[in-house]
Coordinates of C-alpha atoms and ligand atoms in Angstrom, one line a residue:
M705 CA -6.9 -23.1 -36.6
K706 CA -4.5 -21.1 -34.6
N707 CA -3.0 -17.8 -35.6
N708 CA 0.1 -16.3 -34.0
K709 CA -1.4 -12.9 -33.4
P710 CA -2.5 -12.1 -29.9
G711 CA -6.2 -12.7 -29.6
I712 CA -7.0 -9.9 -27.2
S713 CA -6.3 -6.3 -28.1
Y714 CA -7.4 -2.9 -26.7
T715 CA -7.1 0.6 -27.7
I716 CA -7.4 3.3 -25.0
A717 CA -7.9 6.9 -25.9
A718 CA -8.2 9.9 -23.5
K719 CA -11.3 11.0 -25.4
D720 CA -12.5 14.0 -23.4
L721 CA -10.0 15.4 -20.9
A722 CA -12.5 17.9 -19.4
A723 CA -15.2 15.2 -19.0
H724 CA -12.6 12.7 -17.6
L725 CA -13.5 10.0 -20.1
F726 CA -11.3 7.2 -21.5
H727 CA -12.7 5.5 -24.6
V728 CA -11.7 1.9 -24.8
T729 CA -12.1 -0.6 -27.6
L730 CA -11.6 -4.3 -27.0
T731 CA -11.2 -6.7 -29.8
V732 CA -11.5 -10.5 -29.3
D733 CA -10.3 -12.5 -32.4
N734 CA -11.8 -15.7 -31.2
P735 CA -14.8 -15.2 -29.0
A736 CA -16.4 -18.1 -27.2
P737 CA -18.9 -19.7 -29.6
E738 CA -21.6 -20.0 -26.9
G739 CA -21.3 -16.2 -26.4
Q740 CA -18.4 -14.3 -24.9
I741 CA -18.4 -13.1 -21.4
F742 CA -16.6 -9.9 -20.3
A743 CA -16.0 -8.8 -16.7
L744 CA -14.3 -5.9 -15.0
P745 CA -12.5 -6.6 -11.7
A746 CA -14.3 -5.7 -8.5
W747 CA -11.0 -4.9 -6.7
I748 CA -7.4 -4.2 -7.3
P749 CA -4.7 -6.4 -5.9
G750 CA -2.9 -4.8 -3.0
S751 CA -6.0 -2.9 -1.9
Y752 CA -8.3 -5.3 -0.2
M753 CA -11.7 -3.8 -0.7
I754 CA -14.5 -4.4 -3.2
R755 CA -14.6 -1.2 -5.2
E756 CA -16.8 -2.2 -8.1
F757 CA -14.9 -0.4 -10.8
S758 CA -17.6 -1.2 -13.3
R759 CA -19.7 1.5 -11.8
N760 CA -17.5 3.9 -13.8
I761 CA -18.3 2.3 -17.2
I762 CA -20.6 4.6 -19.1
R763 CA -22.1 3.3 -22.4
I764 CA -21.0 -0.1 -23.6
N765 CA -21.8 -1.8 -26.8
A766 CA -20.6 -4.7 -28.9
S767 CA -20.3 -5.4 -32.6
A768 CA -19.1 -8.0 -35.1
G769 CA -18.4 -7.5 -38.8
G770 CA -19.9 -4.0 -38.6
K771 CA -23.2 -5.2 -37.1
P772 CA -24.3 -4.6 -33.5
V773 CA -24.2 -7.6 -31.1
E774 CA -26.5 -7.7 -28.1
L775 CA -24.9 -7.5 -24.7
T776 CA -26.7 -9.0 -21.7
K777 CA -25.7 -7.8 -18.2
L778 CA -25.1 -10.8 -16.0
D779 CA -24.3 -9.1 -12.7
K780 CA -22.8 -5.8 -11.5
H781 CA -19.6 -6.3 -13.4
S782 CA -20.1 -8.9 -16.1
W783 CA -21.7 -8.9 -19.6
R784 CA -22.4 -11.7 -22.2
A785 CA -22.4 -11.0 -25.9
L786 CA -24.7 -13.1 -28.0
P787 CA -22.8 -15.6 -30.2
A788 CA -21.4 -13.9 -33.2
K789 CA -19.3 -14.8 -36.2
G790 CA -15.7 -13.7 -36.4
R791 CA -14.0 -11.0 -34.5
L792 CA -16.0 -9.3 -31.7
T793 CA -15.5 -5.7 -30.7
V794 CA -16.6 -4.1 -27.4
E795 CA -16.5 -0.3 -27.0
Y796 CA -17.1 1.5 -23.8
E797 CA -16.3 4.7 -21.9
V798 CA -14.8 4.9 -18.5
Y799 CA -15.2 7.9 -16.2
A800 CA -11.8 8.6 -14.6
W801 CA -11.9 11.0 -11.8
D802 CA -10.5 9.2 -8.8
L803 CA -7.3 10.8 -7.7
S804 CA -5.8 7.8 -5.9
V805 CA -3.3 5.1 -6.8
R806 CA -6.2 2.5 -7.0
A807 CA -8.3 3.6 -10.0
A808 CA -8.1 6.1 -12.9
H809 CA -7.8 9.8 -13.3
L810 CA -7.9 12.1 -16.3
D811 CA -7.8 15.8 -16.9
Q812 CA -5.9 18.4 -18.9
S813 CA -2.8 17.9 -16.8
H814 CA -2.4 14.1 -17.0
G815 CA -4.0 10.7 -17.3
F816 CA -3.5 7.7 -15.1
F817 CA -5.1 4.3 -15.1
N818 CA -4.8 0.9 -13.6
G819 CA -5.9 -1.9 -15.9
T820 CA -8.4 -3.0 -13.3
S821 CA -10.4 0.2 -13.9
V822 CA -10.3 0.2 -17.7
F823 CA -9.7 -3.2 -19.2
L824 CA -12.5 -5.8 -19.4
R825 CA -11.3 -9.3 -18.8
V826 CA -12.1 -11.9 -21.4
P827 CA -12.8 -15.1 -19.3
G828 CA -11.2 -18.1 -20.8
Q829 CA -8.5 -16.1 -22.6
E830 CA -6.7 -14.6 -19.7
D831 CA -3.5 -16.4 -20.5
S832 CA -3.1 -15.1 -24.0
P833 CA -1.0 -12.1 -24.8
H834 CA -2.9 -8.8 -24.4
V835 CA -2.0 -5.9 -26.6
V836 CA -2.8 -2.3 -25.8
D837 CA -2.7 0.7 -28.1
I838 CA -2.3 3.8 -25.9
Q839 CA -3.4 6.7 -28.1
K840 CA -2.3 10.2 -27.8
P841 CA -5.2 12.5 -26.9
D842 CA -6.3 14.8 -29.7
D843 CA -6.1 17.9 -27.5
E844 CA -3.7 20.8 -27.5
A845 CA -3.2 20.3 -23.7
A846 CA -1.6 16.9 -24.4
R847 CA 0.9 18.2 -27.0
N848 CA 3.9 17.3 -24.9
W849 CA 2.6 14.2 -23.2
R850 CA 4.6 11.1 -22.8
V851 CA 3.8 7.6 -21.5
A852 CA 5.3 5.9 -18.5
T853 CA 4.5 2.2 -17.7
A854 CA 6.4 -1.0 -17.0
L855 CA 4.6 -2.7 -19.8
P856 CA 7.0 -3.7 -22.6
E857 CA 6.6 -1.8 -25.9
L858 CA 5.4 -3.6 -28.9
K859 CA 5.2 -0.8 -31.4
A860 CA 6.1 2.3 -29.5
R861 CA 9.3 4.1 -28.5
R862 CA 10.1 4.1 -24.8
Y863 CA 7.9 6.8 -23.1
G864 CA 5.9 7.1 -26.4
F865 CA 2.3 6.6 -27.4
G866 CA 1.8 3.4 -29.4
T867 CA 1.2 -0.3 -28.7
Y868 CA 2.4 -2.2 -25.6
I869 CA 2.1 -5.9 -24.8
A870 CA 1.4 -7.9 -21.7
K871 CA 2.1 -11.6 -21.4
N872 CA -1.4 -12.1 -20.0
Y873 CA -4.3 -10.3 -18.3
D874 CA -2.6 -10.5 -14.9
E875 CA 0.5 -8.6 -16.2
L876 CA -1.8 -6.1 -18.0
I877 CA -3.7 -5.1 -14.9
D878 CA -0.5 -5.1 -12.8
S879 CA 1.1 -2.4 -15.0
P880 CA -0.5 1.0 -14.4
V881 CA 0.0 3.7 -17.0
E882 CA 0.8 7.4 -16.5
M883 CA 0.6 9.9 -19.3
G884 CA 1.4 13.5 -19.2
D885 CA 4.1 16.1 -19.3
F886 CA 5.9 14.6 -16.3
A887 CA 9.4 15.0 -14.9
L888 CA 11.5 11.9 -15.7
A889 CA 14.9 10.6 -14.6
T890 CA 16.4 7.2 -14.8
F891 CA 19.0 5.4 -12.6
K892 CA 20.3 1.9 -12.6
A893 CA 20.2 -0.4 -9.5
H894 CA 22.4 -3.4 -9.9
G895 CA 22.3 -2.9 -13.7
V896 CA 18.5 -2.6 -14.0
P897 CA 17.0 0.7 -15.2
H898 CA 14.6 2.4 -12.8
D899 CA 12.5 5.3 -14.0
V900 CA 11.4 8.1 -11.6
V901 CA 8.3 9.8 -13.0
V902 CA 6.9 12.8 -11.2
T903 CA 3.5 14.3 -12.2
G904 CA 2.4 17.6 -10.8
R905 CA 4.2 20.9 -10.3
V906 CA 7.2 20.8 -8.0
P907 CA 9.4 23.9 -8.2
N908 CA 13.1 23.0 -8.2
L909 CA 12.6 19.3 -7.7
D910 CA 16.0 17.8 -6.7
M911 CA 15.7 14.8 -9.0
P912 CA 19.4 13.8 -8.9
R913 CA 19.2 13.5 -5.1
L914 CA 16.0 11.6 -5.3
C915 CA 17.5 9.2 -7.8
A916 CA 20.7 8.8 -5.8
D917 CA 18.8 8.0 -2.6
L918 CA 16.4 5.6 -4.3
K919 CA 19.3 3.8 -5.9
Q920 CA 20.8 3.1 -2.5
I921 CA 17.5 1.7 -1.2
C922 CA 16.8 -0.4 -4.3
E923 CA 20.3 -1.9 -4.4
A924 CA 20.2 -2.8 -0.8
Q925 CA 16.9 -4.6 -1.3
I926 CA 18.1 -6.4 -4.5
A927 CA 21.2 -7.6 -2.6
F928 CA 19.1 -8.6 0.3
F929 CA 17.1 -11.1 -1.6
E930 CA 19.9 -12.2 -4.0
P931 CA 23.1 -11.7 -2.1
R932 CA 25.2 -13.6 -4.5
S933 CA 23.9 -12.7 -8.0
K934 CA 22.4 -9.3 -7.0
K935 CA 19.8 -10.0 -9.7
A936 CA 16.7 -7.9 -9.6
P937 CA 13.4 -9.8 -10.3
M938 CA 12.4 -7.5 -13.1
D939 CA 14.1 -6.0 -16.2
R940 CA 13.1 -2.5 -15.4
Y941 CA 11.1 -0.7 -12.8
V942 CA 9.0 2.5 -12.7
F943 CA 8.3 4.7 -9.7
M944 CA 5.3 6.8 -10.8
T945 CA 4.5 9.6 -8.4
M946 CA 1.5 12.0 -8.3
V947 CA 2.3 15.1 -6.4
V948 CA -0.5 16.9 -4.5
G949 CA -0.8 19.5 -1.8
D950 CA -1.5 17.0 0.9
G951 CA -1.5 13.3 0.2
Y952 CA 0.2 10.0 0.9
G953 CA -0.2 6.5 -0.5
G954 CA 1.1 3.9 -2.7
L955 CA 0.2 0.7 -4.5
E956 CA 2.7 -2.0 -5.4
H957 CA 3.0 -3.8 -8.7
R958 CA 5.4 -6.4 -10.1
A959 CA 7.6 -3.9 -11.9
S960 CA 6.3 -0.5 -10.9
T961 CA 4.6 1.4 -8.2
A962 CA 2.0 4.2 -8.2
L963 CA 2.6 6.7 -5.4
I964 CA 0.9 9.9 -4.1
C965 CA 2.8 12.3 -2.0
S966 CA 2.7 15.8 -0.7
R967 CA 4.7 18.4 -2.6
A968 CA 6.5 19.6 0.5
D969 CA 7.9 16.0 1.0
L970 CA 10.0 16.1 -2.1
P971 CA 13.6 17.4 -2.0
T972 CA 14.3 20.8 -3.6
T973 CA 17.5 22.1 -5.2
A974 CA 16.8 25.5 -3.6
A975 CA 17.8 24.3 -0.2
R976 CA 20.5 21.6 -0.5
D977 CA 20.3 20.5 3.1
K978 CA 22.6 17.7 4.0
E979 CA 19.8 16.5 6.4
R980 CA 16.8 14.8 4.9
S981 CA 13.6 16.4 6.1
E982 CA 11.1 14.3 8.0
G983 CA 8.7 14.6 5.1
Y984 CA 11.3 13.4 2.6
I985 CA 12.1 10.4 4.9
K986 CA 8.5 9.6 5.0
F987 CA 8.4 9.6 1.2
L988 CA 11.5 7.4 0.9
G989 CA 9.9 5.1 3.5
L990 CA 6.9 4.8 1.2
C991 CA 9.1 4.0 -1.8
S992 CA 11.1 1.5 0.2
H993 CA 7.8 -0.1 1.3
E994 CA 6.3 -0.5 -2.2
Y995 CA 9.7 -1.6 -3.6
F996 CA 9.9 -4.4 -1.0
H997 CA 6.6 -5.6 -2.2
T998 CA 8.2 -6.4 -5.6
W999 CA 9.3 -9.5 -3.7
N1000 CA 7.0 -9.7 -0.8
V1001 CA 3.4 -10.1 -2.1
K1002 CA 4.0 -9.6 -5.8
R1003 CA 6.0 -12.8 -6.1
I1004 CA 6.0 -14.4 -2.6
K1005 CA 2.2 -14.5 -2.3
P1006 CA -0.5 -16.1 -0.1
A1007 CA -1.8 -19.3 -1.8
V1008 CA -5.2 -17.7 -2.2
F1009 CA -3.7 -15.0 -4.4
A1010 CA -2.3 -17.6 -6.9
P1011 CA -4.2 -16.7 -8.9
Y1012 CA -6.4 -13.8 -7.8
D1013 CA -10.1 -14.1 -8.1
L1014 CA -10.8 -10.5 -9.2
Q1015 CA -14.6 -10.7 -8.8
V1016 CA -14.9 -11.5 -5.1
E1017 CA -13.0 -11.1 -1.8
N1018 CA -9.8 -13.2 -1.5
Y1019 CA -9.5 -14.0 2.2
T1020 CA -6.1 -14.6 3.7
P1021 CA -5.0 -14.6 7.4
L1022 CA -1.4 -13.7 6.3
L1023 CA -1.4 -9.9 5.6
W1024 CA 0.5 -9.4 8.9
L1025 CA 3.4 -11.0 7.0
F1026 CA 2.8 -9.4 3.6
E1027 CA 2.0 -5.9 4.8
G1028 CA 3.5 -6.1 8.3
F1029 CA 6.9 -7.5 7.4
T1030 CA 7.0 -5.1 4.5
S1031 CA 6.4 -2.3 7.0
Y1032 CA 9.1 -3.7 9.3
Y1033 CA 11.6 -3.7 6.4
D1034 CA 10.7 -0.4 4.8
D1035 CA 12.2 1.6 7.7
L1036 CA 14.9 -1.0 8.3
F1037 CA 16.1 -0.4 4.7
L1038 CA 16.2 3.3 5.3
V1039 CA 18.8 2.7 8.0
R1040 CA 20.6 -0.1 6.2
S1041 CA 21.0 2.1 3.1
G1042 CA 22.1 5.1 5.1
M1043 CA 19.1 7.3 4.6
I1044 CA 18.6 7.7 8.3
D1045 CA 21.0 7.0 11.2
E1046 CA 20.5 4.6 14.1
K1047 CA 18.9 7.3 16.2
G1048 CA 16.4 8.2 13.5
Y1049 CA 15.6 4.5 13.1
Y1050 CA 14.8 4.0 16.8
K1051 CA 12.7 7.1 16.8
L1052 CA 10.6 5.7 14.0
L1053 CA 10.4 2.4 15.7
G1054 CA 9.4 3.9 19.0
K1055 CA 6.6 5.8 17.2
G1056 CA 5.4 2.6 15.6
V1057 CA 5.3 0.8 18.9
G1058 CA 3.4 3.6 20.6
G1059 CA 0.9 3.8 17.8
V1060 CA 0.0 0.1 18.3
L1061 CA -0.2 0.4 22.0
R1062 CA -2.6 3.3 21.7
G1063 CA -5.5 1.3 20.4
A1064 CA -7.8 -0.8 22.7
G1065 CA -8.8 -2.8 19.6
R1066 CA -5.5 -4.7 19.8
S1067 CA -6.8 -6.7 22.7
K1068 CA -9.9 -7.8 20.7
Q1069 CA -8.6 -8.7 17.3
S1070 CA -5.5 -10.7 16.4
V1071 CA -3.4 -9.7 13.4
A1072 CA -4.4 -13.0 11.7
D1073 CA -8.1 -12.0 12.1
S1074 CA -7.3 -8.4 11.1
S1075 CA -5.8 -9.8 7.9
F1076 CA -8.7 -12.1 7.1
D1077 CA -11.3 -9.3 7.8
A1078 CA -9.3 -6.6 5.9
W1079 CA -12.1 -6.4 3.3
G1080 CA -14.8 -5.4 5.8
K1081 CA -12.9 -3.9 8.7
Y1082 CA -9.4 -2.5 8.1
Y1083 CA -10.5 -1.0 4.8
R1084 CA -13.8 0.2 6.1
Q1085 CA -12.7 1.9 9.3
D1086 CA -15.1 4.0 11.2
E1087 CA -14.8 6.2 14.3
N1088 CA -14.7 3.1 16.5
A1089 CA -11.8 1.4 14.7
A1090 CA -9.2 2.2 17.4
N1091 CA -11.3 0.4 19.9
A1092 CA -12.3 -2.5 17.7
I1093 CA -9.5 -3.6 15.4
V1094 CA -5.7 -3.8 15.2
S1095 CA -3.7 -2.9 12.1
Y1096 CA -2.0 -5.8 10.4
Y1097 CA 0.5 -3.2 9.1
A1098 CA 1.5 -1.6 12.4
K1099 CA 1.2 -4.6 14.7
G1100 CA 2.4 -6.8 11.8
S1101 CA 5.6 -4.8 11.7
L1102 CA 6.1 -5.4 15.5
I1103 CA 5.5 -9.1 14.9
G1104 CA 8.4 -8.8 12.3
L1105 CA 10.6 -7.1 14.9
G1106 CA 9.6 -9.6 17.6
L1107 CA 10.4 -12.6 15.4
D1108 CA 13.6 -11.1 14.2
L1109 CA 14.8 -10.6 17.8
T1110 CA 13.6 -14.1 18.8
I1111 CA 15.3 -15.8 15.9
R1112 CA 18.5 -13.8 16.5
A1113 CA 18.4 -14.7 20.2
K1114 CA 17.7 -18.4 19.7
T1115 CA 20.4 -18.8 17.0
E1116 CA 23.0 -16.6 18.8
G1117 CA 22.9 -14.2 16.0
K1118 CA 23.5 -16.7 13.2
R1119 CA 20.0 -16.3 11.7
S1120 CA 17.4 -13.6 11.6
L1121 CA 14.1 -12.7 9.9
D1122 CA 16.3 -11.9 6.9
D1123 CA 16.7 -15.7 6.4
V1124 CA 13.0 -16.2 6.6
M1125 CA 12.4 -13.7 3.8
R1126 CA 15.2 -15.2 1.7
A1127 CA 13.8 -18.7 2.2
L1128 CA 10.3 -17.6 1.3
W1129 CA 11.8 -15.9 -1.8
Q1130 CA 13.8 -19.0 -2.9
R1131 CA 10.9 -21.4 -2.4
Y1132 CA 7.9 -19.5 -3.5
G1133 CA 8.8 -16.1 -5.0
R1134 CA 11.7 -16.5 -7.4
D1135 CA 9.9 -18.6 -10.0
F1136 CA 6.4 -17.2 -9.5
Y1137 CA 6.4 -15.7 -13.0
N1138 CA 8.6 -18.4 -14.4
G1139 CA 6.1 -21.1 -14.6
R1140 CA 5.8 -22.0 -10.9
P1141 CA 3.0 -19.8 -9.6
R1142 CA 2.7 -21.3 -6.2
G1143 CA 1.6 -19.4 -3.1
V1144 CA 2.4 -20.0 0.5
T1145 CA -0.1 -21.3 3.0
P1146 CA -0.3 -20.3 6.7
A1147 CA 0.9 -23.8 7.8
E1148 CA 3.9 -23.5 5.5
V1149 CA 4.8 -20.1 7.0
D1150 CA 4.6 -21.7 10.5
A1151 CA 6.9 -24.5 9.5
L1152 CA 9.4 -22.2 7.8
L1153 CA 9.6 -20.0 10.9
D1154 CA 10.4 -23.1 13.0
E1155 CA 12.9 -24.3 10.5
I1156 CA 14.9 -21.0 10.4
A1157 CA 14.7 -20.5 14.2
G1158 CA 15.7 -24.1 14.8
T1159 CA 13.0 -24.4 17.4
K1160 CA 9.2 -24.4 17.7
L1161 CA 7.9 -20.8 17.5
K1162 CA 4.3 -22.0 18.1
P1163 CA 4.0 -20.1 21.5
F1164 CA 4.9 -16.9 19.7
V1165 CA 2.5 -17.5 16.9
E1166 CA -0.3 -18.5 19.2
K1167 CA 0.1 -15.5 21.6
Y1168 CA 1.0 -12.6 19.3
I1169 CA -0.2 -13.6 15.8
R1170 CA -3.3 -15.7 16.3
G1171 CA -3.8 -14.3 19.8
T1172 CA -4.1 -10.7 20.9
E1173 CA -1.2 -10.3 23.4
D1174 CA 1.2 -7.5 23.0
V1175 CA 4.6 -8.5 21.6
P1176 CA 6.9 -8.2 24.7
L1177 CA 9.4 -5.9 23.0
Q1178 CA 10.9 -4.6 26.2
K1179 CA 12.0 -8.1 27.1
L1180 CA 13.0 -9.0 23.6
L1181 CA 15.1 -5.9 23.1
A1182 CA 16.9 -6.1 26.4
P1183 CA 19.5 -8.8 25.4
F1184 CA 20.3 -6.6 22.4
G1185 CA 21.1 -3.6 24.6
V1186 CA 18.2 -1.6 23.5
E1187 CA 16.5 0.2 26.4
Y1188 CA 12.7 0.5 26.1
K1189 CA 10.9 3.2 28.1
D1190 CA 7.3 4.4 28.1
E1191 CA 7.5 8.1 28.8
R1192 CA 3.8 8.9 28.4
K1193 CA 2.8 12.3 29.8
S1194 CA 0.6 10.9 32.5
S1195 CA 0.5 14.2 34.4
K1196 CA -1.0 16.0 31.4
P1197 CA -4.8 16.3 31.8
S1198 CA -6.7 14.8 28.9
L1199 CA -10.1 13.8 27.6
D1200 CA -8.5 10.8 25.9
A1201 CA -10.2 11.5 22.6
N1202 CA -9.0 12.6 19.2
I1203 CA -10.2 16.1 18.6
T1204 CA -9.9 18.3 15.5
R1205 CA -10.5 22.0 15.3
D1206 CA -13.9 22.8 13.7
G1207 CA -14.0 26.6 13.1
A1208 CA -14.1 28.2 16.6
D1209 CA -15.2 24.9 18.1
S1210 CA -13.7 21.4 18.2
K1211 CA -15.0 18.1 16.9
V1212 CA -14.5 14.8 18.5
T1213 CA -13.3 12.2 15.9
V1214 CA -12.4 9.2 18.1
V1215 CA -13.3 8.4 21.7
H1216 CA -10.9 6.0 23.3
E1217 CA -12.4 3.2 25.3
G1218 CA -12.1 3.6 29.0
G1219 CA -10.9 7.2 28.8
A1220 CA -12.3 10.3 30.4
A1221 CA -14.5 11.3 27.4
H1222 CA -15.9 7.8 27.1
R1223 CA -16.7 7.6 30.8
A1224 CA -18.5 11.0 30.7
G1225 CA -20.6 10.0 27.7
I1226 CA -19.0 12.1 25.0
S1227 CA -19.3 10.5 21.5
A1228 CA -17.4 10.7 18.3
G1229 CA -19.1 13.4 16.2
D1230 CA -19.9 15.6 19.1
V1231 CA -19.0 19.3 18.6
L1232 CA -17.4 20.6 21.7
V1233 CA -18.4 24.3 22.2
A1234 CA -17.3 25.1 25.7
I1235 CA -15.2 23.8 28.6
D1236 CA -16.1 25.3 31.9
S1237 CA -17.9 28.1 30.0
L1238 CA -14.9 29.0 27.7
R1239 CA -15.1 28.4 24.0
A1240 CA -13.6 25.1 23.1
G1241 CA -11.5 26.1 20.2
N1242 CA -8.2 25.1 21.6
V1243 CA -9.0 22.1 23.9
D1244 CA -5.4 21.3 24.8
G1245 CA -4.8 24.9 25.7
L1246 CA -7.8 25.1 28.0
L1247 CA -7.1 21.7 29.6
S1248 CA -3.5 22.8 30.4
R1249 CA -4.9 25.0 33.1
Y1250 CA -6.2 22.0 35.0
K1251 CA -4.7 19.0 36.6
V1252 CA -5.4 15.3 36.4
G1253 CA -8.4 14.4 38.6
D1254 CA -10.1 17.8 38.2
T1255 CA -13.7 17.8 36.8
V1256 CA -14.7 20.1 34.0
K1257 CA -18.1 20.9 32.5
V1258 CA -18.2 20.3 28.8
H1259 CA -20.9 21.7 26.5
A1260 CA -21.3 20.0 23.1
F1261 CA -23.7 19.8 20.3
R1262 CA -25.0 16.4 19.1
R1263 CA -27.5 16.6 16.2
D1264 CA -27.8 20.3 17.0
E1265 CA -29.0 19.6 20.5
L1266 CA -26.9 21.1 23.3
M1267 CA -25.6 18.5 25.8
T1268 CA -23.7 18.9 29.0
F1269 CA -21.1 16.5 30.3
S1270 CA -19.2 16.4 33.5
V1271 CA -15.7 15.1 32.7
K1272 CA -13.1 13.9 35.3
L1273 CA -9.8 14.6 33.6
Q1274 CA -7.3 11.8 33.5
G1275 CA -3.6 11.6 32.6
E1276 CA -2.8 11.4 28.9
R1277 CA -2.8 7.7 27.8
I1278 CA -0.8 8.2 24.6
P1279 CA 2.2 5.9 24.9
G1280 CA 5.5 7.7 24.5
I1281 CA 7.9 4.8 23.7
T1282 CA 11.6 5.6 23.5
L1283 CA 14.1 3.1 22.4
T1284 CA 17.7 3.7 23.1
P1285 CA 20.5 1.5 22.0
Q1286 CA 23.3 1.3 24.6
P1287 CA 26.7 2.3 23.1
R1288 CA 28.4 -1.1 23.2
Q1289 CA 25.5 -2.7 21.3
K1290 CA 25.3 -0.2 18.5
G1291 CA 24.5 -1.6 15.1
E1292 CA 23.5 -5.0 16.4
L1293 CA 19.9 -4.9 15.4
R1294 CA 20.1 -3.2 12.0
R1295 CA 22.9 -5.4 10.9
P1296 CA 21.8 -8.1 8.5
S1297 CA 22.6 -11.6 9.7
A1298 CA 25.3 -13.5 7.8
V1299 CA 24.3 -14.4 4.3
Ligands
ZN2704 ZN1 2.0 -2.4 1.5

C-alpha cells in the first residue's frame, strides 16, 4: 500500500543555544523490513575533503510504537536499526560549533546548518520527498529570529519557522538554513527574487547598494547562460552571509550560497564613496563566484557527481574546469557588470597570474592531477604546498583565460570560452534537475573544446591541463593588444620565504624551493631571532639595508635549539605581473563573443 504523505520527515530544534546543540528527530514511515540503515554524509559537496560529520552526533536512539529499537553501528557514519513494525523514529543531538560555511553553528546570536551535518540519510528512500519542521528555539534570545533558506515552504510563512519540503535528500542537503535576527533585503534579477541575508553586527550596512550591485552581477550571469529567454535556473535564490572580524569563504548550492566575510568588506551608508573598496570588490567577487556555480558545478557537473556518493571520496580530474573556470568568470563578471573598470580587471588578472607563477609546485603537478588529488592534497595543504602542488582554482582560471584567447584567436573572434560554457549548459546543465541528471566526462569536455574552437586543442590540453607547462599568456595576449610584463623587484634582497611576525621575532611559514632560505637550510617553523645580531622582528626592514649577493648570519630557534645559518641574499622572486591593454584594443577581451 502506498500513501501520499512523504515517508521521510525531520524536526530540528535548537535545543540548547549555550551548549550549541541541535536536537533532531527523524521519522521513517516505511522502514526497510530487514532493518533500516541510516547514514550521515562524510563530506559536503563543493568542499572536497572527508570531514566525518558524524563525529558531532551525540546520543542517538531509535524507537517504534513507543518502544526502543536497537541501533547497531556499522561504520563511522552508519547505523542499522533492528527490524521493527510500523513507523520508525530516530532521535539524536548534533554539536554545532563550526563557524564555517561547511558545517553547523549555533549560539545565542544565530543558528546555521547544512543538511550534511544534521540530517541522516535513509538509504533506499533518498528519492522521496523529505519534510523538515524547523522549530523556533524556546529561548528568550531567539525571540526575534527568522529563517532563511532556499527550501520551499510547506507549512510556514516565508522567513518563518515551520515545515519546509525538499523533493529528495539531494535537495535537502543542498539547502542550508540560517536562523537568527538577521538583516534581510530582496531584489529581483530577471524577475527572480534574490534574498540577501546578513548575520552579524554591521553598523550602517549599505544594503541598497549591495542589492543594486548584486543585481547587476546576477542579471549578467543569467543573460550569459540564457541570452534569449534570460531565464534563471531557479525560482528564487538566497545569499546567506555570516559577518566576522576577519574571514572569507563561500560554498555554492543550487539555489543559495553560504558566505563568510569580513565586516570591513561590506559597504557602509556612513561613507557613500562612489568607488568600491578593495575589500568590497573582493566580497562581490566571492558572490559572483558562488553564483556562477549555480550553473557550473551545481547543474553542469562532472559525471562522477551524478549522483554524489556522500560516504567516500568522489574523484574527478575536472575541477580545473568547475573551480578554475568559475574563478576566471567571477572577476570577468565584475567587469562585465560594471563593478570594476578595465584597469581594475587587469590588475586582478595580473595578481592571479603572479600568484600561480610564484609556486614551484606548478612544475610538478598538473591541474588535472591537482583536481583528482583535491581530497588529500589541495584540501590538506601543509607548509610545503607551494613547492609540491598547483591550485586548480588559480591555474585553472589561467587555463580558462588561455582557452578563451585561443578560441577567440582561432575563430577570429567569432567564438570564445563563453560558447563552451553555454554548450555545456545546454547539453548537460539545463535539464539536470528536470529528469536528465547526466554529468560530463573528461573525454566529452575535450571533444566540446575542439568543436567550439573548430580545431584540435589537444596540444593545449596535453601541455597545460594534463601537463605542467605554464600557460603562455604573454604570447596569447599579444594579438589582443594586451602587454604582459614581469616587473619583479629583483634588486630587492630577500630570503625567498614567507615570514610572519611572531612577537618580537619572526616565524618562517613557507620556504620556497631553490630560494636563499632553502639553500641556507632554514625550514618552515623556524623562529628567526636575529639577522647579523639584530633582532629579527622586521625582517624586510633589516634586509633593506643589504644588497643582493650579500651574506647575512641568521639565528633561529628550531625545537628551542638555537641554530645559525649563513644566508646569501638573492633578489626577490615574487612575480610582479602587469597587464596593460593598449588603447586601440580596449574592451576586446572582456567583451562577450556574439551570442
Ligand atoms: Zn568555487
